[in-house]
Coordinates of C-alpha atoms in Angstrom, one line a residue:
M1 CA 0.2 -0.2 -0.4
E2 CA 1.1 3.5 -0.8
V3 CA 1.4 6.7 1.3
P4 CA -0.5 9.6 -0.5
M5 CA 2.5 12.6 0.1
P6 CA 1.4 15.9 1.9
P7 CA 1.1 18.9 -0.5
P8 CA 3.6 21.0 -0.3
P9 CA 3.8 23.9 1.7
P10 CA 2.5 27.5 0.7
P11 CA 4.5 30.0 -0.8
P12 CA 5.9 32.7 1.8
P13 CA 4.1 35.6 1.7
P14 CA 5.5 39.0 -0.5
P15 CA 7.3 40.9 1.2
P16 CA 5.5 44.6 2.8
K17 CA 5.3 46.9 0.7
D18 CA 6.6 49.5 2.8
V19 CA 9.7 47.8 3.9
Q20 CA 12.5 51.1 4.1
P21 CA 15.4 50.9 1.6
T22 CA 18.5 51.2 3.0
K23 CA 20.4 53.9 4.5
K24 CA 22.3 54.2 0.8
K25 CA 19.8 53.5 -1.2
L26 CA 17.3 55.8 0.8
Y27 CA 19.8 58.6 -0.2
L28 CA 20.0 57.7 -3.7
A29 CA 16.3 57.9 -3.3
I30 CA 16.0 61.1 -2.1
A31 CA 18.5 63.0 -4.3
E32 CA 16.6 61.3 -7.5
G33 CA 14.8 63.6 -9.2
R34 CA 16.5 67.0 -7.6
K35 CA 18.0 68.8 -10.1
P36 CA 21.5 70.6 -9.0
V37 CA 21.9 74.2 -8.2
E38 CA 23.3 75.9 -11.0
G39 CA 25.4 78.6 -9.8
D40 CA 28.2 81.7 -10.3
H41 CA 31.3 81.8 -7.6
T42 CA 29.0 82.3 -4.4
E43 CA 29.0 78.7 -3.4
A44 CA 32.6 78.8 -3.6
R45 CA 33.0 82.4 -1.9
L46 CA 30.9 81.2 0.8
L47 CA 33.4 77.9 1.5
L48 CA 36.5 79.7 1.3
S49 CA 35.5 82.7 3.7
Q50 CA 33.9 79.7 6.3
R51 CA 37.8 78.3 6.3
E52 CA 39.8 81.8 6.0
S53 CA 41.1 80.8 9.5
S54 CA 42.9 78.2 8.5
F55 CA 44.7 79.2 5.4
R56 CA 48.0 81.4 5.8
K57 CA 47.4 85.1 4.9
G58 CA 48.5 86.8 2.4
L59 CA 47.4 83.6 0.1
Q60 CA 45.6 84.8 -3.2
W61 CA 43.6 82.8 -5.4
V62 CA 42.1 82.5 -8.7
L63 CA 38.9 81.1 -8.4
F64 CA 37.4 79.5 -11.0
N65 CA 33.8 78.4 -11.4
K66 CA 32.5 76.5 -13.9
Y67 CA 29.3 74.1 -13.0
V68 CA 30.1 70.4 -12.8
P69 CA 26.9 68.6 -13.1
S70 CA 26.9 65.8 -10.1
L71 CA 25.9 62.1 -10.1
I72 CA 25.5 59.9 -6.4
Q73 CA 27.5 56.9 -6.6
D74 CA 26.7 53.6 -5.4
G75 CA 29.4 51.8 -3.6
P76 CA 33.0 52.5 -4.4
Q77 CA 33.0 54.3 -7.6
C78 CA 33.8 57.7 -7.0
G79 CA 36.6 57.4 -9.8
L80 CA 34.4 56.6 -12.1
V81 CA 31.5 59.2 -11.6
A82 CA 34.5 62.2 -11.2
L83 CA 35.0 60.4 -14.6
W84 CA 31.3 60.9 -15.8
M85 CA 31.2 64.3 -14.3
A86 CA 34.3 65.8 -16.2
A87 CA 33.2 63.7 -19.5
H88 CA 29.7 65.8 -19.1
L89 CA 31.5 69.1 -17.9
R90 CA 33.9 68.6 -21.2
R91 CA 31.4 68.0 -23.7
P92 CA 27.5 68.5 -22.4
A93 CA 27.0 66.6 -25.8
L94 CA 28.8 63.6 -24.6
S95 CA 25.4 62.6 -22.4
S96 CA 25.6 59.4 -24.2
V97 CA 28.6 58.8 -21.9
D98 CA 27.0 57.2 -18.9
M99 CA 28.2 55.3 -16.0
E100 CA 26.8 51.9 -17.5
T101 CA 29.3 52.4 -20.5
I102 CA 31.9 53.8 -17.7
V103 CA 31.5 51.1 -15.2
E104 CA 31.8 48.0 -17.9
T105 CA 34.5 49.0 -19.7
A106 CA 36.6 49.9 -16.5
L107 CA 35.8 46.1 -15.4
K108 CA 36.3 44.9 -18.9
R109 CA 39.5 46.6 -19.0
G110 CA 40.8 45.0 -15.4
Y111 CA 40.9 48.8 -14.3
T112 CA 38.6 47.7 -11.2
A113 CA 36.8 44.7 -9.7
Q114 CA 34.1 46.6 -8.2
G115 CA 34.3 50.6 -9.3
E116 CA 37.3 51.9 -7.4
M117 CA 40.2 53.3 -9.5
F118 CA 43.2 53.5 -7.0
S119 CA 45.7 54.0 -10.3
A120 CA 45.5 57.8 -12.0
R121 CA 47.3 55.9 -15.2
D122 CA 44.8 53.8 -15.5
M123 CA 41.8 56.9 -14.9
A124 CA 44.0 58.3 -18.1
L125 CA 43.6 55.3 -20.3
L126 CA 40.2 55.1 -19.4
A127 CA 39.1 58.5 -20.4
E128 CA 40.6 58.6 -23.2
E129 CA 38.5 55.2 -24.4
V130 CA 35.4 56.4 -23.6
C131 CA 35.3 60.0 -23.3
S132 CA 37.4 60.0 -27.1
C133 CA 40.0 62.8 -25.2
K134 CA 43.7 62.8 -24.6
A135 CA 44.4 62.5 -20.8
D136 CA 47.5 63.8 -20.0
L137 CA 49.3 62.7 -16.8
L138 CA 51.2 64.7 -14.3
T139 CA 53.2 63.7 -11.1
G140 CA 54.8 65.7 -7.9
G141 CA 51.6 66.9 -7.3
M142 CA 51.5 71.1 -8.1
S143 CA 55.6 71.5 -8.6
G144 CA 57.5 72.2 -11.6
D145 CA 55.2 73.2 -14.5
N146 CA 52.2 70.9 -13.0
A147 CA 50.8 74.1 -11.9
S148 CA 51.0 76.5 -15.0
T149 CA 49.9 73.0 -17.1
V150 CA 47.0 72.8 -14.6
I151 CA 45.7 76.3 -14.4
A152 CA 46.1 77.0 -18.3
H153 CA 44.1 73.4 -18.6
M154 CA 41.4 75.1 -16.5
C155 CA 41.6 78.4 -18.3
D156 CA 40.7 76.3 -21.5
G157 CA 37.3 74.9 -19.8
K158 CA 38.7 71.7 -19.3
P159 CA 38.3 69.8 -16.3
V160 CA 41.2 67.8 -13.7
L161 CA 40.6 64.7 -11.9
I162 CA 42.7 64.9 -8.6
P163 CA 43.4 61.7 -6.7
Y164 CA 44.0 61.9 -3.4
D165 CA 43.0 60.8 0.1
E166 CA 40.3 61.6 2.0
D167 CA 40.4 62.9 5.7
F168 CA 38.2 61.9 8.3
N169 CA 36.5 65.4 7.7
H170 CA 36.5 64.9 3.7
E171 CA 39.7 67.4 3.3
P172 CA 42.4 66.0 1.4
C173 CA 45.2 64.2 3.3
Q174 CA 48.1 62.2 2.3
N175 CA 47.7 58.7 3.8
G176 CA 49.6 56.0 1.2
G177 CA 46.3 55.5 -0.6
H178 CA 44.1 54.3 2.3
K179 CA 41.2 56.7 2.1
A180 CA 41.5 57.2 -2.4
H181 CA 39.0 59.1 -3.4
W182 CA 38.9 61.5 -6.8
A183 CA 37.9 65.3 -7.6
V184 CA 36.6 66.7 -10.6
A185 CA 38.3 70.4 -10.5
S186 CA 36.3 72.8 -13.1
G187 CA 37.7 75.6 -15.6
K188 CA 35.9 78.5 -16.4
S189 CA 33.0 78.7 -19.0

């Protein structure tokens, strides 16, 4: 005599619809659909005036402020997001250069494993490929001819990608690449 099999258990209930997104996803959800603030030099001047006490007296500033489109990174992608921002700053017509293309190309070329970019050389190669531009790789900070090269580049309205270590307060520091981050410096319009 054969014993009949019991029916399978019912499927689990669907997840509740009001599940809160993770903190990162919540931040992305808040930022989604918001337009960035396009301004003149007001924000930069405000920032400098708030930090005036930390600057050496007698400094003279050259202030460039070309609006840089922003994109919130999802994961360790600050370098790739900086490249996307620079591409759109350089030529707004490059809006066809999307983050997916940048990430896929970086992964395919072996420049990144999860979106992080630790090599300025790899970043230059990636920029040349996805943005169809010529990238110059400078070493030695702002010493030698680098300062005049960077200023001339920015005066031509071209962006500069700057790798640096990020300190606990988000300011640049020297930490041997252990807190690697990327910035986009903009030129004039």
